[in-house]
Short mmCIF file of C-alpha atoms in Angstrom, two decimals:
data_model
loop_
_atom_site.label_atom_id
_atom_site.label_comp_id
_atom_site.label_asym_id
_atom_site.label_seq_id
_atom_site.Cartn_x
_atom_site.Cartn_y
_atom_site.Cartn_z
CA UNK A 1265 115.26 90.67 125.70
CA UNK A 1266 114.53 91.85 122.08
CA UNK A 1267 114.88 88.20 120.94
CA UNK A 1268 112.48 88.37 118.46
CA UNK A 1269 114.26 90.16 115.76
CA UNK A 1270 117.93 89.22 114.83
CA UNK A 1271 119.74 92.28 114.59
CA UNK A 1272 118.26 93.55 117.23
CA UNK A 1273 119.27 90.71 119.35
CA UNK A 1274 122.82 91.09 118.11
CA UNK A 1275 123.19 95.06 118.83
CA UNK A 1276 121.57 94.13 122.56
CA UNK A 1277 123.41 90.97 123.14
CA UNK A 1278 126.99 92.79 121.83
CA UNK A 1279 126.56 95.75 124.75
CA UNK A 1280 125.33 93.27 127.72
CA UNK A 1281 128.47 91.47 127.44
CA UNK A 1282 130.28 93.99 129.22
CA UNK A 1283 127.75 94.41 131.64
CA UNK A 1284 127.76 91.63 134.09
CA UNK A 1285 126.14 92.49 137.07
CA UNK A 1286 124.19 95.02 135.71
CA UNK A 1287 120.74 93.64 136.13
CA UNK A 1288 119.24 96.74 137.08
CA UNK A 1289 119.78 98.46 133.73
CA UNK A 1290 118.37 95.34 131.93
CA UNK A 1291 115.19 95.67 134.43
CA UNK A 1292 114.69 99.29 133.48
CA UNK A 1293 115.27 98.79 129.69
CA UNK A 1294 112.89 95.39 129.90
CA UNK A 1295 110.30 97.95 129.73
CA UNK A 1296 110.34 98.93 126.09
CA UNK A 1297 110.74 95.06 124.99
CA UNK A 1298 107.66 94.27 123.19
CA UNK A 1299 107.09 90.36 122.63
CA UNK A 1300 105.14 89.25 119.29
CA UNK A 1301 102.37 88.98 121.49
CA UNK A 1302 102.03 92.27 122.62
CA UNK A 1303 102.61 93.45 118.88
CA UNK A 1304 100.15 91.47 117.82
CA UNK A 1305 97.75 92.63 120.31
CA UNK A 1306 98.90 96.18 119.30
CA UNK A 1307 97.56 95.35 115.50
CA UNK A 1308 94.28 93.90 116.43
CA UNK A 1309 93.41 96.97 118.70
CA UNK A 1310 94.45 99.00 115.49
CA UNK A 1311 92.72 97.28 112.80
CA UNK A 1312 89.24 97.95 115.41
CA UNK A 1313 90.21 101.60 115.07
CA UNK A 1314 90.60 101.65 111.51
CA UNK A 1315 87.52 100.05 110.94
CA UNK A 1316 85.51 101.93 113.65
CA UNK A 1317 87.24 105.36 111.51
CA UNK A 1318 85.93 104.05 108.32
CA UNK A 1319 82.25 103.64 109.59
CA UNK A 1320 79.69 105.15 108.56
CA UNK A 1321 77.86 105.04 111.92
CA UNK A 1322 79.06 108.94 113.52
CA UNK A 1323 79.09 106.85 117.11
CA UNK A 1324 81.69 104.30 116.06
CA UNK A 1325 83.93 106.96 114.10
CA UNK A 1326 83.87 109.46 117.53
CA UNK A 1327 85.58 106.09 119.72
CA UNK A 1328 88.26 106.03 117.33
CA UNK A 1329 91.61 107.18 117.89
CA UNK A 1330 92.27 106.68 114.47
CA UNK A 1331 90.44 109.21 112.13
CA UNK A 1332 90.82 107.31 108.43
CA UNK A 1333 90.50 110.90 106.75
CA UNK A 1334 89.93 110.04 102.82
CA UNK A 1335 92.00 112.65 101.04
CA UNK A 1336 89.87 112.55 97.90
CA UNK A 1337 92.86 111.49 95.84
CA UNK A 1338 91.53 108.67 93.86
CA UNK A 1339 94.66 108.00 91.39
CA UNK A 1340 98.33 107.88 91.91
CA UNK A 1341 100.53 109.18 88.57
CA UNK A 1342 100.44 107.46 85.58
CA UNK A 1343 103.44 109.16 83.77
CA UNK A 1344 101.45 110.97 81.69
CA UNK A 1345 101.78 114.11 83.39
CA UNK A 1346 103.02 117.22 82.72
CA UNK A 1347 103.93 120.95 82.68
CA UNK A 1348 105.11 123.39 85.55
CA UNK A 1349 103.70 123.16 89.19
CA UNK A 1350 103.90 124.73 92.72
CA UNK A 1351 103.97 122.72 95.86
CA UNK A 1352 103.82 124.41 99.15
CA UNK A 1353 105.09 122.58 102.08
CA UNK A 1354 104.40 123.69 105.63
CA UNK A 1355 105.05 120.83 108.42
CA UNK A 1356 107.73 121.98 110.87
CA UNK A 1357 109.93 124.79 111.71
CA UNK A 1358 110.62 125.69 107.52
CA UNK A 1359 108.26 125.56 105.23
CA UNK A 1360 109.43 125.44 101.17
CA UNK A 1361 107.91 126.87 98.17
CA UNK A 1362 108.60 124.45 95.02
CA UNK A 1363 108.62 124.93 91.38
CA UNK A 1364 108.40 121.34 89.63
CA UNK A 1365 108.54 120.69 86.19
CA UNK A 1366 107.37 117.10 84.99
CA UNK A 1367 107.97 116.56 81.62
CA UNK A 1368 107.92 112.46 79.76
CA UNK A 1369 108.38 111.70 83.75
CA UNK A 1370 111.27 113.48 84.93
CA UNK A 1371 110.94 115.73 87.32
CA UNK A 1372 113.13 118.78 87.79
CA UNK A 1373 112.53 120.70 90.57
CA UNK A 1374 113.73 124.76 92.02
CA UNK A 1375 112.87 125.41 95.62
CA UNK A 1376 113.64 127.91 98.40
CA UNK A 1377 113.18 127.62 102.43
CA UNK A 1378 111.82 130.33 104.62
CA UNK A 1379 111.88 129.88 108.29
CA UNK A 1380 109.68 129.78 110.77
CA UNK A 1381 110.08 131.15 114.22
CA UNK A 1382 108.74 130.06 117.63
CA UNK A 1383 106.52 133.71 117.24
CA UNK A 1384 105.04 132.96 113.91
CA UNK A 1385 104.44 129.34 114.86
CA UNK A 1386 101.75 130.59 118.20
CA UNK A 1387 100.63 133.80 116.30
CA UNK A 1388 97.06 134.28 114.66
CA UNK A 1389 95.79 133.06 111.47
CA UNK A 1390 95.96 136.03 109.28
CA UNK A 1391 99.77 136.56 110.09
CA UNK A 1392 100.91 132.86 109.83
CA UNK A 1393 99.14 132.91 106.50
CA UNK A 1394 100.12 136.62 105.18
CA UNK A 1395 104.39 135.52 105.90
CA UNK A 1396 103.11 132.18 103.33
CA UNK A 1397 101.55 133.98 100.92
CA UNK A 1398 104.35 136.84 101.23
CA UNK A 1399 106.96 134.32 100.75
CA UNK A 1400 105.35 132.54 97.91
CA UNK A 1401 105.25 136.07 96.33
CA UNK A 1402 108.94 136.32 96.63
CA UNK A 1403 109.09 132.77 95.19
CA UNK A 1404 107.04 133.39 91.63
CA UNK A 1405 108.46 136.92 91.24
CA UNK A 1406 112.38 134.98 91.88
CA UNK A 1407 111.33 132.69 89.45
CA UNK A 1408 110.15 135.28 87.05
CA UNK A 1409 106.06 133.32 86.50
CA UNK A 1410 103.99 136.14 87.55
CA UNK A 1411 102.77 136.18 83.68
CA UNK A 1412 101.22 132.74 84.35
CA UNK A 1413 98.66 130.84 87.07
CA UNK A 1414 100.35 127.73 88.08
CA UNK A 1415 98.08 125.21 89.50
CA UNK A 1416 99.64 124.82 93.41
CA UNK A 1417 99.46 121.65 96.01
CA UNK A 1418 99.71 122.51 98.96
CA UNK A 1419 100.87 120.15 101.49
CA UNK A 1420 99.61 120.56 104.85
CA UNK A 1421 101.17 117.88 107.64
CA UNK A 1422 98.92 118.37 110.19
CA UNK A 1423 95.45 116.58 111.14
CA UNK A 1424 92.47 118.21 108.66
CA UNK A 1425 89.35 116.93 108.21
CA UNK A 1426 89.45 117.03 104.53
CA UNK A 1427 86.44 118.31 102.64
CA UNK A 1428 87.34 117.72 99.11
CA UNK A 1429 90.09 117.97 97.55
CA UNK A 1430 90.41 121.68 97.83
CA UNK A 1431 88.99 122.17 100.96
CA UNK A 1432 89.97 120.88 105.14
CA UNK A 1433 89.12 121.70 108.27
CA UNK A 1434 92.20 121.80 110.78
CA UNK A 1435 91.04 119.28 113.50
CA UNK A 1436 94.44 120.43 115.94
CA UNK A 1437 97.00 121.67 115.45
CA UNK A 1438 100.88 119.33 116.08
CA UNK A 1439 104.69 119.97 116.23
CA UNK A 1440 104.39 122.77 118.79
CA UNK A 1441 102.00 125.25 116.13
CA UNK A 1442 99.00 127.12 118.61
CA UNK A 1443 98.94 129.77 115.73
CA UNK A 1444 94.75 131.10 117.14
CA UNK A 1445 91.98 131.00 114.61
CA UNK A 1446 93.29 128.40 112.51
CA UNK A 1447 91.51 124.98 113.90
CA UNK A 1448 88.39 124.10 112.48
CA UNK A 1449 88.89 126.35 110.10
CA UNK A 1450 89.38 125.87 105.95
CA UNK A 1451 92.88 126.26 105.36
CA UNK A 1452 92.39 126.39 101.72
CA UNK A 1453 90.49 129.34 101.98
CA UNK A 1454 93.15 130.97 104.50
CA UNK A 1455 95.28 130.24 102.24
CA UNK A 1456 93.72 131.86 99.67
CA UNK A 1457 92.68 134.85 101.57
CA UNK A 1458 96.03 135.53 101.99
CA UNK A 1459 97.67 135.44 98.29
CA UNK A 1460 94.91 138.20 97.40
CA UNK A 1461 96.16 140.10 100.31
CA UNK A 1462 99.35 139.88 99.61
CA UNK A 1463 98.71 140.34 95.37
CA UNK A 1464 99.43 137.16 94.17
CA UNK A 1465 96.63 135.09 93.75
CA UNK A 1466 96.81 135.67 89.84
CA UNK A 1467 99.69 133.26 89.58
CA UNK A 1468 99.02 130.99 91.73
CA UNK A 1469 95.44 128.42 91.40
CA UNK A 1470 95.70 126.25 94.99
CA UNK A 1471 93.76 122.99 93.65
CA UNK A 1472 95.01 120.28 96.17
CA UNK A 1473 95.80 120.08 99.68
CA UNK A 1474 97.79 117.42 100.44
CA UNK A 1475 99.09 115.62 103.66
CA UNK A 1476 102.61 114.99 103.29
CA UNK A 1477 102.19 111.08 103.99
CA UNK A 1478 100.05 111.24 100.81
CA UNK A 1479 102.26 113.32 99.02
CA UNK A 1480 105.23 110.54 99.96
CA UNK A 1481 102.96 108.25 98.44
CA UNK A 1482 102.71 109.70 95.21
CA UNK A 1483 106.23 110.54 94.74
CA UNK A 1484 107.26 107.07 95.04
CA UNK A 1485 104.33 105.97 92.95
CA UNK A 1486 105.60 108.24 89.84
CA UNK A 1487 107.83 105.09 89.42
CA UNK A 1488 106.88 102.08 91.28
CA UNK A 1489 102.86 101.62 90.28
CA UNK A 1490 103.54 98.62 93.53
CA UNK A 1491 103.19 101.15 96.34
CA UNK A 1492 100.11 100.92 97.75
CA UNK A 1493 101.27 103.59 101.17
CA UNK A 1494 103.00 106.42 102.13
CA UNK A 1495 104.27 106.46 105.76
CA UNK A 1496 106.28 109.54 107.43
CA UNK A 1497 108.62 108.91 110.18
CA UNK A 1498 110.23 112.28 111.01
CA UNK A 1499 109.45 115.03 113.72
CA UNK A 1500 105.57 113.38 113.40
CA UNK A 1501 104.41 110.07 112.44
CA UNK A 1502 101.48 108.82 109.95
CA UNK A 1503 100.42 106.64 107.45
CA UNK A 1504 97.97 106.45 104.21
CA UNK A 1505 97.21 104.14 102.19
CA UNK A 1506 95.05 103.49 99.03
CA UNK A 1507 91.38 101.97 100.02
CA UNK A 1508 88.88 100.19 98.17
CA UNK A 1509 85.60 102.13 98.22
CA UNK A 1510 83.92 99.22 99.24
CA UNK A 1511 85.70 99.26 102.61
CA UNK A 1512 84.81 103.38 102.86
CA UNK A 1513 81.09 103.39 104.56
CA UNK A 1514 81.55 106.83 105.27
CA UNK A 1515 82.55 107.51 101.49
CA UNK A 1516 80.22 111.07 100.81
CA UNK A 1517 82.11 111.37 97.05
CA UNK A 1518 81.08 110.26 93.68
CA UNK A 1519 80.86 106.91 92.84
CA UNK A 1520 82.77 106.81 89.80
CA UNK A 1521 86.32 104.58 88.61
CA UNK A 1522 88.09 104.73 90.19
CA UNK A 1523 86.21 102.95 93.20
CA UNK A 1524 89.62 103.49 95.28
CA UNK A 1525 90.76 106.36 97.61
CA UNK A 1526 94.12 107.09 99.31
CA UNK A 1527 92.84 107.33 103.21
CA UNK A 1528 94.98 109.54 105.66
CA UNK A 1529 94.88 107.26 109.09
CA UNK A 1530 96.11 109.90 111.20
CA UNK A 1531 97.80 106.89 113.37
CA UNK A 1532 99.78 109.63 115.14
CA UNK A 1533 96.71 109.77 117.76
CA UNK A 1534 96.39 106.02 117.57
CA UNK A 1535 95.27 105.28 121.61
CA UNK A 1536 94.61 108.42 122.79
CA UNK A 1537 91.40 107.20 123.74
CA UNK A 1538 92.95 104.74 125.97
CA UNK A 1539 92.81 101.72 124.08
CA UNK A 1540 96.31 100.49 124.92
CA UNK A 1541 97.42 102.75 127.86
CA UNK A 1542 98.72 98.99 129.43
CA UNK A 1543 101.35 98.84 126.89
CA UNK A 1544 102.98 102.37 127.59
CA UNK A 1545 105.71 102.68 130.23
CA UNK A 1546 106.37 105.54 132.88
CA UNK A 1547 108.54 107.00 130.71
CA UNK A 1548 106.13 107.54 127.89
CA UNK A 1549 103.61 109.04 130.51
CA UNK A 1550 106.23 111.37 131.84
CA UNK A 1551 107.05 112.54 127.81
CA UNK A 1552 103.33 112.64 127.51
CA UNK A 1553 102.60 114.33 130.49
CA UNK A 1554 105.31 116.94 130.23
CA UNK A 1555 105.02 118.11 126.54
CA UNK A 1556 102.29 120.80 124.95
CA UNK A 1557 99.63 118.87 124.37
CA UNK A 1558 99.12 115.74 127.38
CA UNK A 1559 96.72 112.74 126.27
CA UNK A 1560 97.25 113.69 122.10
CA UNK A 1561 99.35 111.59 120.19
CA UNK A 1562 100.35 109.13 121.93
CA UNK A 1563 101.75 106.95 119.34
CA UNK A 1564 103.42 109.55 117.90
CA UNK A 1565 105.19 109.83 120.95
CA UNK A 1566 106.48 106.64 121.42
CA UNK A 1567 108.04 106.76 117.90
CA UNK A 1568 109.01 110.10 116.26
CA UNK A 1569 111.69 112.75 116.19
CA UNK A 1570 110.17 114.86 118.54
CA UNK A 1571 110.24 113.22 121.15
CA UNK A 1572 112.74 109.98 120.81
CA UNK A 1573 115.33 112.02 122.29
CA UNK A 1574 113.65 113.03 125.25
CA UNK A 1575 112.63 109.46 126.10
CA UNK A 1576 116.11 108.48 125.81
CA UNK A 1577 117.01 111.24 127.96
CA UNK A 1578 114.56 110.52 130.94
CA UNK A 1579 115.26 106.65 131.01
CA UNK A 1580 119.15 107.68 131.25
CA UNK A 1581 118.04 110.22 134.38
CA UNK A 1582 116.62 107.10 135.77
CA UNK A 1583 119.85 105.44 135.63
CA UNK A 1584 121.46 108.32 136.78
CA UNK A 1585 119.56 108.21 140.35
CA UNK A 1586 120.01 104.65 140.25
CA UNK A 1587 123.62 105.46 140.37
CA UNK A 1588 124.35 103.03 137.42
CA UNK A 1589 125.37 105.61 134.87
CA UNK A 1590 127.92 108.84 134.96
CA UNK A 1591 128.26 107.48 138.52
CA UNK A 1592 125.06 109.31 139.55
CA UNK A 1593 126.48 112.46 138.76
CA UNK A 1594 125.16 114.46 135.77
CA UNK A 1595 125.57 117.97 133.90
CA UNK A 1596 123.07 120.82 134.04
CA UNK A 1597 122.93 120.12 130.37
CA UNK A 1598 121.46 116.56 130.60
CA UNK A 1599 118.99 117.34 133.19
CA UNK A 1600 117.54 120.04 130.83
CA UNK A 1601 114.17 118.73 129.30
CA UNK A 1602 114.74 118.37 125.71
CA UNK A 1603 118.24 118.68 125.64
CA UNK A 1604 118.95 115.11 124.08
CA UNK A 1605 118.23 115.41 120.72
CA UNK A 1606 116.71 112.54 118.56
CA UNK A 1607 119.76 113.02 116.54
CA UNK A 1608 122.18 112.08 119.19
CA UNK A 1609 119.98 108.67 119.60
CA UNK A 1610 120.99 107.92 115.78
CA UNK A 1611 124.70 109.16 116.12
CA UNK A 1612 125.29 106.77 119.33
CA UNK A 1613 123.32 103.90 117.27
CA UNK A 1614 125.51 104.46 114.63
CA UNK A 1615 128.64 102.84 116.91
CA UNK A 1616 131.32 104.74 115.48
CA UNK A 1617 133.10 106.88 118.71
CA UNK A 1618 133.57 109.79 116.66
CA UNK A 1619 130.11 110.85 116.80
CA UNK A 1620 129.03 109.03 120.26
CA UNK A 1621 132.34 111.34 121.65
CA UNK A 1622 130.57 114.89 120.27
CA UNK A 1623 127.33 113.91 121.55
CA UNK A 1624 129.06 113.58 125.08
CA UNK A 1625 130.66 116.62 124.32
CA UNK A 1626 127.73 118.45 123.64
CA UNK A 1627 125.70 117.01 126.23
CA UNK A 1628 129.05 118.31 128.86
CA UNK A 1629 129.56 114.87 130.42
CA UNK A 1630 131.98 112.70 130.77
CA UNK A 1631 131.71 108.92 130.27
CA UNK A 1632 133.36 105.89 131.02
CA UNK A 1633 133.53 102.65 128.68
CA UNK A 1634 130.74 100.95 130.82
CA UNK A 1635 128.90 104.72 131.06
CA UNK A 1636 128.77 104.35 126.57
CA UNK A 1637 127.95 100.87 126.60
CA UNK A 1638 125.00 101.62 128.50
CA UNK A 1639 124.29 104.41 126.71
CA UNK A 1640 124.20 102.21 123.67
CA UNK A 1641 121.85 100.30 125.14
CA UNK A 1642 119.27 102.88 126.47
CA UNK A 1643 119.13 104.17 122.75
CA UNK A 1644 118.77 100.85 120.74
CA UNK A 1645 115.88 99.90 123.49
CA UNK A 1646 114.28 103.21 122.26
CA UNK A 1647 114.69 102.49 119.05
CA UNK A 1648 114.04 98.96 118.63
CA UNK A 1649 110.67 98.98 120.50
CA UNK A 1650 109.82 102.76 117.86
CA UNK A 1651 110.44 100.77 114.65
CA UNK A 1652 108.86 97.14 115.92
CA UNK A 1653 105.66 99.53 116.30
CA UNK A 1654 106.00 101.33 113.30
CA UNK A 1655 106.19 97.76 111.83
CA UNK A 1656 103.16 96.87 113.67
CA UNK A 1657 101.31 99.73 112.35
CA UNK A 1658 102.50 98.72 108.83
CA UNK A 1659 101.84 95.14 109.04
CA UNK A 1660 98.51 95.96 109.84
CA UNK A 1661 97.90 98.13 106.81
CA UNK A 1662 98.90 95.51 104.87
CA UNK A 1663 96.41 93.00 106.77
CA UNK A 1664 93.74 94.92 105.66
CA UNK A 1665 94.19 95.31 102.01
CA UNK A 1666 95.33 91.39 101.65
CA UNK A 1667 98.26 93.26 100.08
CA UNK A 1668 101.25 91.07 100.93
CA UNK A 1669 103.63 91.88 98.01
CA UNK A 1670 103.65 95.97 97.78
CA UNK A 1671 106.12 98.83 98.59
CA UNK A 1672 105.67 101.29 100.98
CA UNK A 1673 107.07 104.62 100.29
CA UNK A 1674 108.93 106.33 103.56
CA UNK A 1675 109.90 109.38 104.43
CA UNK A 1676 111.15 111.51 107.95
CA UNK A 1677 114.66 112.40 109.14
CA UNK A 1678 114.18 109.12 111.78
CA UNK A 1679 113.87 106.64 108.48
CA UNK A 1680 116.64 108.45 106.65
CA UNK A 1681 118.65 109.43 109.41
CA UNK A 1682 119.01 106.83 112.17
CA UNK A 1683 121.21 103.96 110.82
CA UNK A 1684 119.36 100.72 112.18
CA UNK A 1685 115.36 102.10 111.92
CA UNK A 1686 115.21 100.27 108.65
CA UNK A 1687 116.43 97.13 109.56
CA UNK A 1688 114.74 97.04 112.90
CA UNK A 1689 111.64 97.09 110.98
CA UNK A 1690 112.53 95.23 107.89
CA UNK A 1691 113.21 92.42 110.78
CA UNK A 1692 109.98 92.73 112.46
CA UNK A 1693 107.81 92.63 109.73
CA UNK A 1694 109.94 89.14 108.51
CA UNK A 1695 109.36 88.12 111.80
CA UNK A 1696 105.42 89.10 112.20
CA UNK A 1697 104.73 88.99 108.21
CA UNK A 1698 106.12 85.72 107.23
CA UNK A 1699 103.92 85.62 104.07
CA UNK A 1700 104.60 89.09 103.13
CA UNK A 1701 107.06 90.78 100.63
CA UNK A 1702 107.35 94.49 101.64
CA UNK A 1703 109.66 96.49 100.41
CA UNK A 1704 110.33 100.24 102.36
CA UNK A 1705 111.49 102.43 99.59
CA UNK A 1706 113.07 105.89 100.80
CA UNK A 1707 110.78 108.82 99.13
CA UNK A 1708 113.27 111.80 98.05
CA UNK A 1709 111.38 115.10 98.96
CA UNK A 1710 107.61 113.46 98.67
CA UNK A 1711 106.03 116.16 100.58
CA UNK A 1712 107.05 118.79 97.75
CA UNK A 1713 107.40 116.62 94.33
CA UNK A 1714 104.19 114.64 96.07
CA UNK A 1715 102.27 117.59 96.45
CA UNK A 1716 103.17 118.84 92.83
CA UNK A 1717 102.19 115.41 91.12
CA UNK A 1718 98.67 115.24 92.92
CA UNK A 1719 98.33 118.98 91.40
CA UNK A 1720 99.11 117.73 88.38
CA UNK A 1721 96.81 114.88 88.96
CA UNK A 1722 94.28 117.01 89.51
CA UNK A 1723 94.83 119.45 86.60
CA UNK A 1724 94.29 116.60 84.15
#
């Protein structure tokens, strides 16, 4: 079981060696052990989606899972840019207001969270975007640049059907956000509608909206000109990448150099049209079926920090009834939906007891040296099948730019946080990439600097 990658072979091999006789827990985990094959079949059915997104024929574009969104961003940062910048960056339960200054390449950057609560999150559209525009208010006035209008990107992590470069529709809304009147509508121009309200629109000139997988992109790309794709691997999960034009038959922008644009995939929703429903487990139907939106995002949900935790969680229930972990006895705590946090996946795959002893702790149960090797287990099999297909997803990428020697900038709490994610992958694609020569470089804050350098992009 997860033979094809070395390290993952060694973290599975190391905790079956206390667990002879245990062939029931290796028959539930067998589930999430994807061969080559299967990955490979998993990157031809996504390369068909990709290409069916980037079609110019509407038919072929509505059977894709995979949107292929261009984002109108048609250059990354040559170093030539400068000056002072906003970046607004809503994706999760904080959003940040930025002030970035970029001057001969350096970036310095001032910034300040405001949180969001569950009743601001499922509001309406006029007070989701008033507490924004309120808050950026607060920002520029802080930072004493009411005098001036500071061109702003705004960085958006959620599915838009972007019109321009200044202008998306939001296809659905992610992340547990319902906030009414807000899908299919501009956000740009909410947005906007809301800094006059609130009296700042003066100071502030929104000309970019930005998904944070783009803005990763260009963050890294300040100074590595060799990354060719952002990818985010946090509470979400998505990739861009830059495109030829020639490879865009949907393209509706100019025609002029540069012929390339940076396309937002959108692989988040990558077989929710069924495409590969034979390669998900029970488990992922039971995450699927229980969360807030059933039949969306089903590849996000087999990989990101929303919902790693919980799969972990419902597998170990399994075991649990099996009577092959805690003894079939379990806390209140555990059998609360949601209760596992992603986090306590990466502090048991970190191996030091320390942390795997709090997350028992927390989660109210006690465990038994056999209970934590299996443990151990159940959270590298979640793991290692999350980063083999976020390697899959990658490799593919890569396929279709016949760009095998490129970095790939990265960013999410899941990359930074969980200490094997990196390796798992950097093994997979060795293993499914032979030719290639991909490096993952770690983006620091790309959602905010990456939003202020396509501004500044754009200003030029």
């Amino acid at each position: 079981m997860f033979s094809a990658i070395p390290f993952a072979r060694q973290v599975y091999d190391s905790l079956t060696k206390a667990l002879t006789g245990r062939d029931e827990v290796l028959e539930v985990l067998g589930a999430f052990d994807l061969s080559n094959e299967s990955i490979e079949e998993i990157m031809s059915i996504l390369r068909t989606e990709f290409d069916k997104g980037l079609s110019a024929d509407e038919q072929q574009r509505a059977e894709s899972s995979v949107k292929m969104i261009p984002t109108y961003v048609r250059a990354i940062p040559d170093g030539s840019e400068s000056g002072d910048f906003l970046a607004l960056d809503l994706g999760g339960t904080n959003f940040r207001v930025l002030l970035i200054s970029i001057q001969n390449g350096e970036v310095k950057m001032e910034s300040d969270i405001y949180p969001l609560d569950q009743a601001l999150m499922t509001s309406d559209a006029q007070t989701l975007f008033d507490y924004i525009a309120g808050s950026i208010s607060l920002f520029v006035k802080k930072n004493k640049m009411n005098d001036k209008s500071l061109p702003l990107g705004f960085t958006f992590s959620f599915p838009v059907q972007q019109l321009s470069l200044t202008s998306g529709l939001l296809i659905t809304w992610t992340k547990g956000f319902t906030a009414t009147g807000v899908e299919n509508e501009d956000v740009i121009k909410l947005l906007k509608e809301a800094l006059v309200r609130n009296g700042v629109s003066a100071s502030v000139d929104v000309v970019a909206l930005v998904n944070d997988t783009t803005g990763t992109m260009m963050s890294c790309a300040l100074g590595n000109p060799s990354v060719s794709a952002g990818l985010i691997l946090g509470t979400g999960t998505n990739v861009c990448y830059m495109e030829s034009l020639d490879n865009v038959p949907k393209w509706d922008g100019d025609q002029n150099e540069p012929r390339q644009v940076i396309i937002n995939t959108e692989w988040g929703a990558f077989g929710d049209n069924g495409a590969w429903n034979h390669l998900r487990t029970k488990y992922d139907e039971q995450v699927d079926r229980e969360s807030i939106n059933p039949g969306m995002q089903l590849f996000e949900k087999m990989i990101s920090g929303m919902y790693l935790g919980e799969l972990a969680r419902i597998v170990c229930m399994e075991l649990v009834e099996k009577k092959l972990l805690f003894k079939g006895q379990v806390t209140e705590k555990f059998k609360t939906k949601n209760s596992f946090l992603t986090k306590f996946v990466s502090d048991i795959e970190s191996h030091e007891r320390f942390k795997i002893d709090e997350v028992l702790t927390e989660m109210e149960v006690k465990a038994s040296d056999s209970d934590i090797e299996i443990l151990q287990q159940v959270c590298a099999a979640v793991s290692i099948r999350a980063a083999r297909l976020s390697a899959a997803g990658l490799a593919t990428v890569v396929k279709k730019t016949n760009n095998y020697t490129t970095t790939i900038a990265v960013d999410g709490s899941v990359f930074k946080k969980h200490p094997q994610f990196k390796r798992y992958m950097d093994e997979t694609l060795r293993e499914i990439l032979p030719q290639g020569n991909i490096t993952l470089m770690l983006s620091e804050d790309g959602s905010g600097k990456g939003a202020a350098l396509i501004a500044a992009v754009a200003s030029k």
